Amino acid sequence: METRAAEQLIGPLLLARGTIDRSSALRADNGWLEQAWAEPTSRVLVVHDGQTLVRRVGDEVRAVLFTTREAPPGERYLLGVDGDVVYFAVAAPLPGGPAADVNGRVTVPLGLRDTPDGATVPAGLRQAGGLLGDRDAGLLVYAVALDAWHTTHEFCPRCGGRTNVMAGGHIRICPHDSSQHFPRVDPAVIMLIRDEHDRCLLARGPQWPEGRLSILAGFVEPGESLEHAVVREVAEEVGITVVNPRYLGSQPWPFPRSLMLGFFADALSTTLTLDSEEIAEARWFSRAELSDALGSGELRLPPAVSIARRLIETWYGGPLTGDW
């Protein structure tokens, strides 16, 4: 196999960016939070159902930030501080956005770069995460992750009572039993498996259409190390033993609350036995075979915003085309 030194060149991980200070020490200071909200320099990212408003300006795509006076009412989350600017998120329907369907979702035009200059449209991380700058990408990932947690944790798991939002959106407290609940992150391993010929293994789940392939992934179980999770998941899903799992990087994946931890690992065999409930198809690819399959349209890869794509391109040795 090729030298592992090249494996360290995994970046950029487009959802693992961010430039602001999260300012955790200020979250419990209610006086400071109210004062910061009153400052005309403070800015608000409005988030709803995993989306925010973005605007194309020339060749750039930027998040639309509001003053606190312009922001709609809703739960506030402190995102952090950058110099003299304090950033908040507000969970509320998007201001001035296009009409939503009965489920509150709005449709994002295909190709944000193709929208008219200056146009404001709703977008989620899958559409905009790779186009936004470092600050805006970090703000949106943070806001979407917090909002997803709050949406599903309104009630106390102990007594069922409604909880109150505290600490700038980073704690929910039950007023009945005083229990504290914190934003949850679910660790998941995602791994590119290589055989002795340096081919990589790509697969798809039963819910995916033919031709849409990625690498293997799975959640870390209680009491399990990351490395053991890599070995177990591969054995369960495709029936092969892997060794030498090595960590390359991580990025948040708030759909709704995962943290994806990327690995390479080496296969001791190539005969695949698929778990039909998890895997519909799995194939080994050389670099030439992968390039040909992408060129013919037979195969499509996860989008550039995903860590799966970065791991595949790290193995391949350069950028690839053919997004889902």
PDB file of C-alpha atoms in Angstrom:
ATOM      1  CA  MET A   1       0.000   0.000   0.000  1.00  0.00           C
ATOM      2  CA  GLU A   2       1.014   3.619  -0.443  1.00  0.00           C
ATOM      3  CA  THR A   3       2.700   5.501   2.354  1.00  0.00           C
ATOM      4  CA  ARG A   4       0.370   6.585   5.117  1.00  0.00           C
ATOM      5  CA  ALA A   5       1.876  10.074   5.174  1.00  0.00           C
ATOM      6  CA  ALA A   6      -0.509  11.017   2.386  1.00  0.00           C
ATOM      7  CA  GLU A   7      -3.452   9.982   4.544  1.00  0.00           C
ATOM      8  CA  GLN A   8      -2.933  13.018   6.748  1.00  0.00           C
ATOM      9  CA  LEU A   9      -3.902  15.365   3.908  1.00  0.00           C
ATOM     10  CA  ILE A  10      -7.619  14.986   4.469  1.00  0.00           C
ATOM     11  CA  GLY A  11      -8.727  18.628   4.454  1.00  0.00           C
ATOM     12  CA  PRO A  12     -10.581  20.752   4.008  1.00  0.00           C
ATOM     13  CA  LEU A  13     -13.492  19.461   6.068  1.00  0.00           C
ATOM     14  CA  LEU A  14     -16.116  21.970   5.058  1.00  0.00           C
ATOM     15  CA  LEU A  15     -18.348  21.603   8.121  1.00  0.00           C
ATOM     16  CA  ALA A  16     -15.423  21.691  10.547  1.00  0.00           C
ATOM     17  CA  ARG A  17     -14.749  25.376  10.098  1.00  0.00           C
ATOM     18  CA  GLY A  18     -15.498  28.373  12.265  1.00  0.00           C
ATOM     19  CA  THR A  19     -13.772  31.532  13.395  1.00  0.00           C
ATOM     20  CA  ILE A  20     -15.728  32.841  16.390  1.00  0.00           C
ATOM     21  CA  ASP A  21     -14.988  32.391  20.094  1.00  0.00           C
ATOM     22  CA  ARG A  22     -17.825  30.321  21.551  1.00  0.00           C
ATOM     23  CA  SER A  23     -17.467  32.268  24.818  1.00  0.00           C
ATOM     24  CA  SER A  24     -18.774  29.509  27.064  1.00  0.00           C
ATOM     25  CA  ALA A  25     -17.918  31.482  30.213  1.00  0.00           C
ATOM     26  CA  LEU A  26     -20.508  34.123  29.280  1.00  0.00           C
ATOM     27  CA  ARG A  27     -23.466  31.792  28.754  1.00  0.00           C
ATOM     28  CA  ALA A  28     -24.585  31.837  32.393  1.00  0.00           C
ATOM     29  CA  ASP A  29     -24.378  35.634  32.698  1.00  0.00           C
ATOM     30  CA  ASN A  30     -27.961  36.687  32.029  1.00  0.00           C
ATOM     31  CA  GLY A  31     -27.129  40.355  32.453  1.00  0.00           C
ATOM     32  CA  TRP A  32     -24.395  40.170  29.841  1.00  0.00           C
ATOM     33  CA  LEU A  33     -26.655  38.216  27.469  1.00  0.00           C
ATOM     34  CA  GLU A  34     -29.383  40.874  27.679  1.00  0.00           C
ATOM     35  CA  GLN A  35     -26.861  43.662  27.211  1.00  0.00           C
ATOM     36  CA  ALA A  36     -25.327  41.895  24.214  1.00  0.00           C
ATOM     37  CA  TRP A  37     -28.780  41.433  22.689  1.00  0.00           C
ATOM     38  CA  ALA A  38     -29.393  45.173  23.033  1.00  0.00           C
ATOM     39  CA  GLU A  39     -26.164  46.121  21.233  1.00  0.00           C
ATOM     40  CA  PRO A  40     -26.685  47.431  17.687  1.00  0.00           C
ATOM     41  CA  THR A  41     -23.558  45.584  16.565  1.00  0.00           C
ATOM     42  CA  SER A  42     -24.904  42.154  17.528  1.00  0.00           C
ATOM     43  CA  ARG A  43     -25.989  39.895  14.696  1.00  0.00           C
ATOM     44  CA  VAL A  44     -28.557  37.096  14.465  1.00  0.00           C
ATOM     45  CA  LEU A  45     -28.707  34.012  12.288  1.00  0.00           C
ATOM     46  CA  VAL A  46     -32.308  32.817  11.973  1.00  0.00           C
ATOM     47  CA  VAL A  47     -32.632  29.041  11.674  1.00  0.00           C
ATOM     48  CA  HIS A  48     -35.695  26.940  10.953  1.00  0.00           C
ATOM     49  CA  ASP A  49     -35.907  23.226  10.198  1.00  0.00           C
ATOM     50  CA  GLY A  50     -32.186  23.077   9.432  1.00  0.00           C
ATOM     51  CA  GLN A  51     -32.229  26.040   7.063  1.00  0.00           C
ATOM     52  CA  THR A  52     -31.266  29.692   7.080  1.00  0.00           C
ATOM     53  CA  LEU A  53     -31.366  32.492   4.524  1.00  0.00           C
ATOM     54  CA  VAL A  54     -28.339  32.929   2.284  1.00  0.00           C
ATOM     55  CA  ARG A  55     -27.522  35.497  -0.361  1.00  0.00           C
ATOM     56  CA  ARG A  56     -25.284  35.270  -3.396  1.00  0.00           C
ATOM     57  CA  VAL A  57     -22.964  38.262  -3.698  1.00  0.00           C
ATOM     58  CA  GLY A  58     -20.831  38.000  -6.814  1.00  0.00           C
ATOM     59  CA  ASP A  59     -19.095  34.642  -6.638  1.00  0.00           C
ATOM     60  CA  GLU A  60     -19.704  34.318  -2.877  1.00  0.00           C
ATOM     61  CA  VAL A  61     -22.584  32.865  -0.907  1.00  0.00           C
ATOM     62  CA  ARG A  62     -23.135  34.507   2.479  1.00  0.00           C
ATOM     63  CA  ALA A  63     -25.465  33.861   5.382  1.00  0.00           C
ATOM     64  CA  VAL A  64     -28.039  36.601   5.921  1.00  0.00           C
ATOM     65  CA  LEU A  65     -27.475  38.099   9.366  1.00  0.00           C
ATOM     66  CA  PHE A  66     -30.026  40.336  11.071  1.00  0.00           C
ATOM     67  CA  THR A  67     -29.751  42.935  13.794  1.00  0.00           C
ATOM     68  CA  THR A  68     -31.516  41.987  17.016  1.00  0.00           C
ATOM     69  CA  ARG A  69     -34.233  44.536  16.190  1.00  0.00           C
ATOM     70  CA  GLU A  70     -34.852  42.882  12.833  1.00  0.00           C
ATOM     71  CA  ALA A  71     -34.823  39.301  14.145  1.00  0.00           C
ATOM     72  CA  PRO A  72     -38.167  37.549  14.604  1.00  0.00           C
ATOM     73  CA  PRO A  73     -39.226  36.335  18.064  1.00  0.00           C
ATOM     74  CA  GLY A  74     -38.034  32.888  19.040  1.00  0.00           C
ATOM     75  CA  GLU A  75     -35.673  30.994  21.288  1.00  0.00           C
ATOM     76  CA  ARG A  76     -32.227  32.614  21.404  1.00  0.00           C
ATOM     77  CA  TYR A  77     -28.941  30.737  21.381  1.00  0.00           C
ATOM     78  CA  LEU A  78     -25.599  32.402  21.992  1.00  0.00           C
ATOM     79  CA  LEU A  79     -23.176  31.367  19.246  1.00  0.00           C
ATOM     80  CA  GLY A  80     -20.175  33.404  20.344  1.00  0.00           C
ATOM     81  CA  VAL A  81     -18.142  36.566  20.019  1.00  0.00           C
ATOM     82  CA  ASP A  82     -15.835  37.844  17.310  1.00  0.00           C
ATOM     83  CA  GLY A  83     -14.179  41.125  18.301  1.00  0.00           C
ATOM     84  CA  ASP A  84     -16.952  43.626  19.036  1.00  0.00           C
ATOM     85  CA  VAL A  85     -19.677  41.513  17.434  1.00  0.00           C
ATOM     86  CA  VAL A  86     -21.804  39.050  19.402  1.00  0.00           C
ATOM     87  CA  TYR A  87     -23.544  36.366  17.358  1.00  0.00           C
ATOM     88  CA  PHE A  88     -26.866  34.772  18.268  1.00  0.00           C
ATOM     89  CA  ALA A  89     -29.147  32.276  16.588  1.00  0.00           C
ATOM     90  CA  VAL A  90     -32.923  32.539  16.793  1.00  0.00           C
ATOM     91  CA  ALA A  91     -35.166  29.557  16.108  1.00  0.00           C
ATOM     92  CA  ALA A  92     -38.070  30.954  14.080  1.00  0.00           C
ATOM     93  CA  PRO A  93     -39.615  30.849  10.602  1.00  0.00           C
ATOM     94  CA  LEU A  94     -37.293  32.486   8.113  1.00  0.00           C
ATOM     95  CA  PRO A  95     -38.110  36.206   7.643  1.00  0.00           C
ATOM     96  CA  GLY A  96     -39.420  37.140   4.233  1.00  0.00           C
ATOM     97  CA  GLY A  97     -38.712  33.676   2.893  1.00  0.00           C
ATOM     98  CA  PRO A  98     -40.738  31.959   0.200  1.00  0.00           C
ATOM     99  CA  ALA A  99     -43.913  30.148   1.129  1.00  0.00           C
ATOM    100  CA  ALA A 100     -43.471  26.907   3.022  1.00  0.00           C
ATOM    101  CA  ASP A 101     -45.321  23.644   2.499  1.00  0.00           C
ATOM    102  CA  VAL A 102     -47.579  22.112   5.131  1.00  0.00           C
ATOM    103  CA  ASN A 103     -44.554  20.705   6.965  1.00  0.00           C
ATOM    104  CA  GLY A 104     -42.859  24.109   7.165  1.00  0.00           C
ATOM    105  CA  ARG A 105     -40.207  23.238   4.568  1.00  0.00           C
ATOM    106  CA  VAL A 106     -39.145  25.592   1.833  1.00  0.00           C
ATOM    107  CA  THR A 107     -37.615  24.592  -1.461  1.00  0.00           C
ATOM    108  CA  VAL A 108     -34.017  25.521  -2.230  1.00  0.00           C
ATOM    109  CA  PRO A 109     -33.236  26.383  -5.862  1.00  0.00           C
ATOM    110  CA  LEU A 110     -30.808  23.939  -7.427  1.00  0.00           C
ATOM    111  CA  GLY A 111     -27.341  25.445  -7.679  1.00  0.00           C
ATOM    112  CA  LEU A 112     -26.941  28.375  -5.300  1.00  0.00           C
ATOM    113  CA  ARG A 113     -24.266  29.794  -7.579  1.00  0.00           C
ATOM    114  CA  ASP A 114     -26.899  30.009 -10.315  1.00  0.00           C
ATOM    115  CA  THR A 115     -29.278  32.216  -8.331  1.00  0.00           C
ATOM    116  CA  PRO A 116     -29.359  35.910  -9.331  1.00  0.00           C
ATOM    117  CA  ASP A 117     -26.764  38.156  -7.744  1.00  0.00           C
ATOM    118  CA  GLY A 118     -28.205  39.566  -4.538  1.00  0.00           C
ATOM    119  CA  ALA A 119     -31.023  37.023  -4.362  1.00  0.00           C
ATOM    120  CA  THR A 120     -31.930  35.711  -0.906  1.00  0.00           C
ATOM    121  CA  VAL A 121     -32.963  32.054  -0.684  1.00  0.00           C
ATOM    122  CA  PRO A 122     -33.346  29.456   2.086  1.00  0.00           C
ATOM    123  CA  ALA A 123     -30.678  26.770   2.237  1.00  0.00           C
ATOM    124  CA  GLY A 124     -29.426  24.037   4.526  1.00  0.00           C
ATOM    125  CA  LEU A 125     -25.947  22.764   5.206  1.00  0.00           C
ATOM    126  CA  ARG A 126     -25.993  20.249   2.378  1.00  0.00           C
ATOM    127  CA  GLN A 127     -26.662  23.007  -0.148  1.00  0.00           C
ATOM    128  CA  ALA A 128     -24.708  25.896   1.340  1.00  0.00           C
ATOM    129  CA  GLY A 129     -22.175  24.415   3.758  1.00  0.00           C
ATOM    130  CA  GLY A 130     -19.426  24.139   1.159  1.00  0.00           C
ATOM    131  CA  LEU A 131     -20.102  27.559  -0.383  1.00  0.00           C
ATOM    132  CA  LEU A 132     -20.152  29.694   2.757  1.00  0.00           C
ATOM    133  CA  GLY A 133     -17.017  31.270   4.186  1.00  0.00           C
ATOM    134  CA  ASP A 134     -15.419  29.972   7.375  1.00  0.00           C
ATOM    135  CA  ARG A 135     -17.322  32.263   9.743  1.00  0.00           C
ATOM    136  CA  ASP A 136     -20.745  31.686   8.200  1.00  0.00           C
ATOM    137  CA  ALA A 137     -20.261  27.932   7.813  1.00  0.00           C
ATOM    138  CA  GLY A 138     -19.270  27.668  11.471  1.00  0.00           C
ATOM    139  CA  LEU A 139     -22.253  29.751  12.587  1.00  0.00           C
ATOM    140  CA  LEU A 140     -24.712  27.692  10.561  1.00  0.00           C
ATOM    141  CA  VAL A 141     -23.390  24.306  11.706  1.00  0.00           C
ATOM    142  CA  TYR A 142     -23.546  25.465  15.317  1.00  0.00           C
ATOM    143  CA  ALA A 143     -27.033  26.947  15.018  1.00  0.00           C
ATOM    144  CA  VAL A 144     -28.499  23.946  13.179  1.00  0.00           C
ATOM    145  CA  ALA A 145     -27.048  21.522  15.739  1.00  0.00           C
ATOM    146  CA  LEU A 146     -28.411  23.485  18.706  1.00  0.00           C
ATOM    147  CA  ASP A 147     -31.825  23.932  17.125  1.00  0.00           C
ATOM    148  CA  ALA A 148     -32.096  20.233  16.267  1.00  0.00           C
ATOM    149  CA  TRP A 149     -31.383  19.307  19.880  1.00  0.00           C
ATOM    150  CA  HIS A 150     -33.839  21.814  21.328  1.00  0.00           C
ATOM    151  CA  THR A 151     -36.573  20.686  18.935  1.00  0.00           C
ATOM    152  CA  THR A 152     -36.440  17.126  20.279  1.00  0.00           C
ATOM    153  CA  HIS A 153     -35.688  17.832  23.950  1.00  0.00           C
ATOM    154  CA  GLU A 154     -38.470  20.129  25.099  1.00  0.00           C
ATOM    155  CA  PHE A 155     -39.511  17.740  27.867  1.00  0.00           C
ATOM    156  CA  CYS A 156     -37.667  16.241  30.817  1.00  0.00           C
ATOM    157  CA  PRO A 157     -36.811  12.542  30.314  1.00  0.00           C
ATOM    158  CA  ARG A 158     -37.229  11.973  34.057  1.00  0.00           C
ATOM    159  CA  CYS A 159     -40.641  13.437  34.808  1.00  0.00           C
ATOM    160  CA  GLY A 160     -42.019  14.534  31.428  1.00  0.00           C
ATOM    161  CA  GLY A 161     -42.325  18.194  32.445  1.00  0.00           C
ATOM    162  CA  ARG A 162     -41.515  20.968  29.996  1.00  0.00           C
ATOM    163  CA  THR A 163     -37.957  22.212  30.411  1.00  0.00           C
ATOM    164  CA  ASN A 164     -36.667  25.791  30.332  1.00  0.00           C
ATOM    165  CA  VAL A 165     -33.871  27.048  28.090  1.00  0.00           C
ATOM    166  CA  MET A 166     -30.910  28.456  30.010  1.00  0.00           C
ATOM    167  CA  ALA A 167     -27.247  29.386  29.538  1.00  0.00           C
ATOM    168  CA  GLY A 168     -27.678  30.978  26.148  1.00  0.00           C
ATOM    169  CA  GLY A 169     -29.353  27.873  24.756  1.00  0.00           C
ATOM    170  CA  HIS A 170     -26.779  25.377  26.042  1.00  0.00           C
ATOM    171  CA  ILE A 171     -28.761  23.858  28.906  1.00  0.00           C
ATOM    172  CA  ARG A 172     -32.387  22.872  29.457  1.00  0.00           C
ATOM    173  CA  ILE A 173     -33.464  22.702  33.101  1.00  0.00           C
ATOM    174  CA  CYS A 174     -36.516  20.948  34.439  1.00  0.00           C
ATOM    175  CA  PRO A 175     -38.369  23.265  36.848  1.00  0.00           C
ATOM    176  CA  HIS A 176     -39.959  20.263  38.602  1.00  0.00           C
ATOM    177  CA  ASP A 177     -36.936  18.124  39.528  1.00  0.00           C
ATOM    178  CA  SER A 178     -34.111  20.627  38.781  1.00  0.00           C
ATOM    179  CA  SER A 179     -32.361  18.156  36.448  1.00  0.00           C
ATOM    180  CA  GLN A 180     -30.062  19.687  33.835  1.00  0.00           C
ATOM    181  CA  HIS A 181     -29.899  18.485  30.244  1.00  0.00           C
ATOM    182  CA  PHE A 182     -27.159  19.358  27.776  1.00  0.00           C
ATOM    183  CA  PRO A 183     -26.923  19.281  23.967  1.00  0.00           C
ATOM    184  CA  ARG A 184     -26.264  15.754  22.783  1.00  0.00           C
ATOM    185  CA  VAL A 185     -23.704  14.624  20.217  1.00  0.00           C
ATOM    186  CA  ASP A 186     -23.745  11.081  18.801  1.00  0.00           C
ATOM    187  CA  PRO A 187     -20.282   9.837  17.745  1.00  0.00           C
ATOM    188  CA  ALA A 188     -20.189   7.819  14.533  1.00  0.00           C
ATOM    189  CA  VAL A 189     -17.209   6.251  12.805  1.00  0.00           C
ATOM    190  CA  ILE A 190     -16.884   6.463   9.034  1.00  0.00           C
ATOM    191  CA  MET A 191     -14.141   4.453   7.398  1.00  0.00           C
ATOM    192  CA  LEU A 192     -12.478   3.947   4.063  1.00  0.00           C
ATOM    193  CA  ILE A 193     -11.413   0.302   3.802  1.00  0.00           C
ATOM    194  CA  ARG A 194      -8.482  -0.686   1.573  1.00  0.00           C
ATOM    195  CA  ASP A 195      -7.416  -4.151   0.461  1.00  0.00           C
ATOM    196  CA  GLU A 196      -3.902  -5.442  -0.210  1.00  0.00           C
ATOM    197  CA  HIS A 197      -4.048  -4.042  -3.768  1.00  0.00           C
ATOM    198  CA  ASP A 198      -4.978  -0.587  -2.427  1.00  0.00           C
ATOM    199  CA  ARG A 199      -8.491  -0.781  -3.775  1.00  0.00           C
ATOM    200  CA  CYS A 200     -11.186   0.981  -1.756  1.00  0.00           C
ATOM    201  CA  LEU A 201     -14.546  -0.423  -0.728  1.00  0.00           C
ATOM    202  CA  LEU A 202     -17.700   1.525  -1.608  1.00  0.00           C
ATOM    203  CA  ALA A 203     -21.242   0.537  -0.709  1.00  0.00           C
ATOM    204  CA  ARG A 204     -24.840   1.724  -0.564  1.00  0.00           C
ATOM    205  CA  GLY A 205     -27.715   1.162   1.766  1.00  0.00           C
ATOM    206  CA  PRO A 206     -31.045  -0.333   0.645  1.00  0.00           C
ATOM    207  CA  GLN A 207     -32.671   3.108   0.826  1.00  0.00           C
ATOM    208  CA  TRP A 208     -30.268   4.581  -1.744  1.00  0.00           C
ATOM    209  CA  PRO A 209     -30.793   4.387  -5.512  1.00  0.00           C
ATOM    210  CA  GLU A 210     -28.394   2.373  -7.639  1.00  0.00           C
ATOM    211  CA  GLY A 211     -25.184   4.171  -8.488  1.00  0.00           C
ATOM    212  CA  ARG A 212     -25.095   6.234  -5.290  1.00  0.00           C
ATOM    213  CA  LEU A 213     -22.188   4.844  -3.297  1.00  0.00           C
ATOM    214  CA  SER A 214     -20.208   5.887  -0.242  1.00  0.00           C
ATOM    215  CA  ILE A 215     -17.955   4.368   2.392  1.00  0.00           C
ATOM    216  CA  LEU A 216     -19.062   2.403   5.451  1.00  0.00           C
ATOM    217  CA  ALA A 217     -20.178   4.131   8.646  1.00  0.00           C
ATOM    218  CA  GLY A 218     -21.902   3.367  11.926  1.00  0.00           C
ATOM    219  CA  PHE A 219     -22.597   4.676  15.400  1.00  0.00           C
ATOM    220  CA  VAL A 220     -20.290   4.026  18.325  1.00  0.00           C
ATOM    221  CA  GLU A 221     -21.982   1.821  20.918  1.00  0.00           C
ATOM    222  CA  PRO A 222     -21.901   2.338  24.709  1.00  0.00           C
ATOM    223  CA  GLY A 223     -18.636   1.217  26.302  1.00  0.00           C
ATOM    224  CA  GLU A 224     -16.878   0.965  22.931  1.00  0.00           C
ATOM    225  CA  SER A 225     -13.708   2.600  21.646  1.00  0.00           C
ATOM    226  CA  LEU A 226     -13.646   4.283  18.246  1.00  0.00           C
ATOM    227  CA  GLU A 227     -11.201   1.729  16.880  1.00  0.00           C
ATOM    228  CA  HIS A 228     -13.333  -1.190  18.032  1.00  0.00           C
ATOM    229  CA  ALA A 229     -16.390   0.428  16.458  1.00  0.00           C
ATOM    230  CA  VAL A 230     -14.566   0.549  13.101  1.00  0.00           C
ATOM    231  CA  VAL A 231     -13.715  -3.166  13.278  1.00  0.00           C
ATOM    232  CA  ARG A 232     -17.189  -4.179  14.474  1.00  0.00           C
ATOM    233  CA  GLU A 233     -19.168  -2.128  11.955  1.00  0.00           C
ATOM    234  CA  VAL A 234     -17.178  -3.433   8.981  1.00  0.00           C
ATOM    235  CA  ALA A 235     -17.545  -7.024  10.158  1.00  0.00           C
ATOM    236  CA  GLU A 236     -21.288  -6.595  10.688  1.00  0.00           C
ATOM    237  CA  GLU A 237     -22.011  -4.822   7.407  1.00  0.00           C
ATOM    238  CA  VAL A 238     -19.788  -6.603   4.880  1.00  0.00           C
ATOM    239  CA  GLY A 239     -18.371  -9.609   6.738  1.00  0.00           C
ATOM    240  CA  ILE A 240     -14.655  -8.864   6.536  1.00  0.00           C
ATOM    241  CA  THR A 241     -12.013  -8.333   9.204  1.00  0.00           C
ATOM    242  CA  VAL A 242     -10.071  -5.090   9.197  1.00  0.00           C
ATOM    243  CA  VAL A 243      -6.961  -4.112  11.112  1.00  0.00           C
ATOM    244  CA  ASN A 244      -4.909  -1.002  11.794  1.00  0.00           C
ATOM    245  CA  PRO A 245      -7.727   1.585  12.019  1.00  0.00           C
ATOM    246  CA  ARG A 246      -6.154   5.037  11.944  1.00  0.00           C
ATOM    247  CA  TYR A 247      -7.880   8.314  12.606  1.00  0.00           C
ATOM    248  CA  LEU A 248      -7.713  11.082  10.004  1.00  0.00           C
ATOM    249  CA  GLY A 249     -10.133  13.771  11.180  1.00  0.00           C
ATOM    250  CA  SER A 250     -13.670  14.652  12.229  1.00  0.00           C
ATOM    251  CA  GLN A 251     -16.473  17.030  11.472  1.00  0.00           C
ATOM    252  CA  PRO A 252     -19.942  17.716  12.849  1.00  0.00           C
ATOM    253  CA  TRP A 253     -22.842  16.282  10.883  1.00  0.00           C
ATOM    254  CA  PRO A 254     -25.946  17.774  12.523  1.00  0.00           C
ATOM    255  CA  PHE A 255     -28.516  15.570  10.790  1.00  0.00           C
ATOM    256  CA  PRO A 256     -29.578  15.717  13.515  1.00  0.00           C
ATOM    257  CA  ARG A 257     -26.623  15.478  15.939  1.00  0.00           C
ATOM    258  CA  SER A 258     -23.765  13.272  14.735  1.00  0.00           C
ATOM    259  CA  LEU A 259     -20.038  13.808  14.993  1.00  0.00           C
ATOM    260  CA  MET A 260     -18.363  11.892  12.172  1.00  0.00           C
ATOM    261  CA  LEU A 261     -14.920  10.492  13.005  1.00  0.00           C
ATOM    262  CA  GLY A 262     -13.010   9.495   9.886  1.00  0.00           C
ATOM    263  CA  PHE A 263     -10.716   6.463   9.652  1.00  0.00           C
ATOM    264  CA  PHE A 264      -8.719   4.397   7.191  1.00  0.00           C
ATOM    265  CA  ALA A 265      -8.402   0.653   7.856  1.00  0.00           C
ATOM    266  CA  ASP A 266      -6.876  -2.345   6.090  1.00  0.00           C
ATOM    267  CA  ALA A 267      -8.870  -5.419   5.029  1.00  0.00           C
ATOM    268  CA  LEU A 268      -7.470  -8.896   5.651  1.00  0.00           C
ATOM    269  CA  SER A 269      -9.740 -10.386   2.964  1.00  0.00           C
ATOM    270  CA  THR A 270     -11.867  -9.241   0.033  1.00  0.00           C
ATOM    271  CA  THR A 271     -14.784 -11.700  -0.007  1.00  0.00           C
ATOM    272  CA  LEU A 272     -17.879  -9.739   1.020  1.00  0.00           C
ATOM    273  CA  THR A 273     -20.870 -11.077   2.941  1.00  0.00           C
ATOM    274  CA  LEU A 274     -23.450  -8.326   3.069  1.00  0.00           C
ATOM    275  CA  ASP A 275     -25.938  -7.611   5.827  1.00  0.00           C
ATOM    276  CA  SER A 276     -28.978  -7.141   3.586  1.00  0.00           C
ATOM    277  CA  GLU A 277     -30.724  -4.897   6.107  1.00  0.00           C
ATOM    278  CA  GLU A 278     -27.799  -2.456   6.072  1.00  0.00           C
ATOM    279  CA  ILE A 279     -26.054  -2.914   2.719  1.00  0.00           C
ATOM    280  CA  ALA A 280     -27.635  -3.465  -0.705  1.00  0.00           C
ATOM    281  CA  GLU A 281     -24.400  -3.395  -2.698  1.00  0.00           C
ATOM    282  CA  ALA A 282     -20.666  -3.214  -2.022  1.00  0.00           C
ATOM    283  CA  ARG A 283     -17.795  -3.222  -4.515  1.00  0.00           C
ATOM    284  CA  TRP A 284     -14.027  -2.861  -4.555  1.00  0.00           C
ATOM    285  CA  PHE A 285     -12.637  -0.101  -6.801  1.00  0.00           C
ATOM    286  CA  SER A 286      -9.158   0.657  -8.067  1.00  0.00           C
ATOM    287  CA  ARG A 287      -8.460   4.304  -8.810  1.00  0.00           C
ATOM    288  CA  ALA A 288      -8.848   3.699 -12.547  1.00  0.00           C
ATOM    289  CA  GLU A 289     -12.120   1.820 -12.045  1.00  0.00           C
ATOM    290  CA  LEU A 290     -13.492   4.611  -9.855  1.00  0.00           C
ATOM    291  CA  SER A 291     -12.504   7.281 -12.371  1.00  0.00           C
ATOM    292  CA  ASP A 292     -14.131   5.362 -15.231  1.00  0.00           C
ATOM    293  CA  ALA A 293     -17.337   4.774 -13.257  1.00  0.00           C
ATOM    294  CA  LEU A 294     -17.610   8.469 -12.402  1.00  0.00           C
ATOM    295  CA  GLY A 295     -16.875   9.500 -15.962  1.00  0.00           C
ATOM    296  CA  SER A 296     -19.570   7.228 -17.402  1.00  0.00           C
ATOM    297  CA  GLY A 297     -22.157   8.337 -14.861  1.00  0.00           C
ATOM    298  CA  GLU A 298     -22.464   4.796 -13.500  1.00  0.00           C
ATOM    299  CA  LEU A 299     -21.410   6.012 -10.061  1.00  0.00           C
ATOM    300  CA  ARG A 300     -21.964   9.124  -7.995  1.00  0.00           C
ATOM    301  CA  LEU A 301     -20.189  10.073  -4.768  1.00  0.00           C
ATOM    302  CA  PRO A 302     -21.252  11.928  -1.605  1.00  0.00           C
ATOM    303  CA  PRO A 303     -21.055  15.728  -1.900  1.00  0.00           C
ATOM    304  CA  ALA A 304     -17.897  17.685  -1.102  1.00  0.00           C
ATOM    305  CA  VAL A 305     -19.414  18.898   2.171  1.00  0.00           C
ATOM    306  CA  SER A 306     -19.218  15.353   3.594  1.00  0.00           C
ATOM    307  CA  ILE A 307     -16.253  13.737   5.319  1.00  0.00           C
ATOM    308  CA  ALA A 308     -16.960  10.627   3.227  1.00  0.00           C
ATOM    309  CA  ARG A 309     -16.005  12.527   0.085  1.00  0.00           C
ATOM    310  CA  ARG A 310     -12.802  13.816   1.717  1.00  0.00           C
ATOM    311  CA  LEU A 311     -11.746  10.337   2.763  1.00  0.00           C
ATOM    312  CA  ILE A 312     -12.354   8.993  -0.745  1.00  0.00           C
ATOM    313  CA  GLU A 313     -10.409  11.851  -2.324  1.00  0.00           C
ATOM    314  CA  THR A 314      -7.587  11.396   0.185  1.00  0.00           C
ATOM    315  CA  TRP A 315      -7.271   7.772  -0.916  1.00  0.00           C
ATOM    316  CA  TYR A 316      -7.652   8.701  -4.586  1.00  0.00           C
ATOM    317  CA  GLY A 317      -5.014  11.425  -4.392  1.00  0.00           C
ATOM    318  CA  GLY A 318      -6.986  14.384  -5.714  1.00  0.00           C
ATOM    319  CA  PRO A 319     -10.410  15.943  -6.374  1.00  0.00           C
ATOM    320  CA  LEU A 320     -13.203  13.900  -7.912  1.00  0.00           C
ATOM    321  CA  THR A 321     -16.442  14.865  -9.640  1.00  0.00           C
ATOM    322  CA  GLY A 322     -19.886  13.309  -9.550  1.00  0.00           C
ATOM    323  CA  ASP A 323     -21.845  14.532  -6.537  1.00  0.00           C
ATOM    324  CA  TRP A 324     -25.133  12.968  -5.476  1.00  0.00           C
TER     325      TRP A 324
END
